[in-house]
DNA sequence: CTGTTAGCGCCTTCAG
DNA sequence: CTGAAGGCGCTAACAG
């Protein structure tokens, strides 16, 4: 097997070698591979044999230079994301992308001083990438250009962003519904465990929740806020400290992530607080381990893999559309799941208010158009 | 901003446009960008201005075709992996790779009927990739060629594979040490909760454990095995069923993954079995949630991010070495962490044997050579 | 220090 | 249906 003087260089056969071996022209080899129908059966077979014999694989860079397609997309993540959440979204993305023959370049973005930003923006402009999925919720910019300026299709997953296709969940509705359910259980004193304040989802959730509590007819309810700094169990421990210092103590806690809720529960229980006897806890995301902490965590389940799949499908459609399609916006439904960590307000607390609101309107948002392929 | 007739085509300025704008040749533009030192200050600035004015980004495919370097590596994962484990290894990989200016293509491999296999093997031969990290533990093959045949550097992470650089942990030692510690606590009746039997780590762990129990001087110990089918909490529930059907019941359980242990604990506790009063449970990996289940899980902590970082460093070194370096093999230490889920054998069980073994020899394996950059 | 030139490997008109 | 030829955009010799 011929190896180059150095590793790194692809040293295999080139199209000319195959042509010579098969006794045809390079054009015929190219056609036999890309458009078999345009080549006579005999030549097609001769070419196939030569390809197999020489172990020929077309050079991707050369092809790309000609056809201007890389069949590669970029996926931008954010390090501070919840790992279990992230892993499943990624799984959905990979499933759809690879099925459609696209490769996926993964890149973390943490706003580190412009260096990584430039890498990402350059990637958009260098022709290596045909589109991008952003899990970061932010359109990266560097040197006066943004990822958008390259004119490639962009999908923003789990976050809204100007100029991109978006795939979201009805997280705002869900968190309000959670608060409403807790209120119906007699809770009047709430604590919100916040994630990183710069995070899109954190903001949406807080905005929805505080707007709800600001409604005149929720006047009997009180909402406070504790900072975790992070979607992490450590952050949850932090919020527990804050909680323990409050007086009176809230009886209902809504966390912006399951990790936070799990950390919180562990710390307050260690301090002798009962869950849900003293305080009810509601998480967010529906990660696997919400089922295995003590007590089993009530949570808002997000359709993680479906988010990934739909994001991929939207991007692929935009890439393959004959002309730039209009920006699409999808909303996938999350699901409130009350379990052992939530219960009625403790007896000592304020008496349950009369039924707080008219029957909450059913989920209005539904996924539009391309249903994510759920089958394998 | 000029847009092509269709999206997907990079329609920005080309090097010739920049050259014209700056009034120099294309060679000078190329040099000013790649080797600024070789160009006079004045021209360098004129080129820089033209580049900025036109928003020029070199076309990656064309460059790649010339220089035969893509600065891209492939990372092959396996879907069935534990997500929290995987996420952190990936984090380590990304950190080192991006710092060194490499892009990372991520691809799941699940042996799906040869289609994905061909994609992966082709990638190795098409020049898009300069090397690969395999988290799958298997060298993918298709149509008579394997990923190895391309002659590119390959790193096998967390699994041994012929012909690749490997980065492993001392998992075999650790699991035996765990058994020894449990024996020292008086346990004589053991159950191993197996992961997927085709998995490399599963096999190593089982092999080490069963070899230990087969030693003549461990004759008083008994080891059985329950199948989880998977590194998952669901798998753990399955093994719990098996456990509950055993008679007499083992008093010490060693799981091949924390997820399995967590699922197991939940199910047996629901059945009225105390942990560790009736049965001690030892997990494997040290995932975050091992700290948040009930009781806190004893486990063997793997240096997940460090594994990723070291894997990346090894690969980069191999890629950038002037000539093919010899295959390297690194072993990173894992750490046994006994906590609340393990305790003395219950009183009813066989009396503690006299101290089982001579003081276990200290960890002999250490990471050789390139210490993973731990900073930032 | 700068410009001219010759491909890298492939695909795709354009003739035949 | 097949072959010849040009060029995608860039860089690295080689001259000057």
Coordinates of C-alpha atoms (C1' of nucleotides) in Angstrom, one line a residue, chain A residues 15 27 30 56 59 63 66, chain C residues 8-14:
Chain A
X15 CA -9.6 9.3 -11.0
X27 CA -15.2 11.7 -17.6
X30 CA -16.9 10.3 -13.0
X56 CA -10.6 4.5 -5.3
X59 CA -11.2 13.3 -3.3
X63 CA -15.2 17.5 -5.8
X66 CA -16.1 21.8 -8.5
Chain C
dC8 C1' -4.0 19.9 -6.7
dG9 C1' -8.4 16.2 -8.5
dC10 C1' -12.6 16.5 -10.0
dC11 C1' -16.9 17.4 -12.8
dT12 C1' -19.2 19.1 -16.8
dT13 C1' -19.9 21.4 -20.8
dC14 C1' -19.1 20.7 -25.7

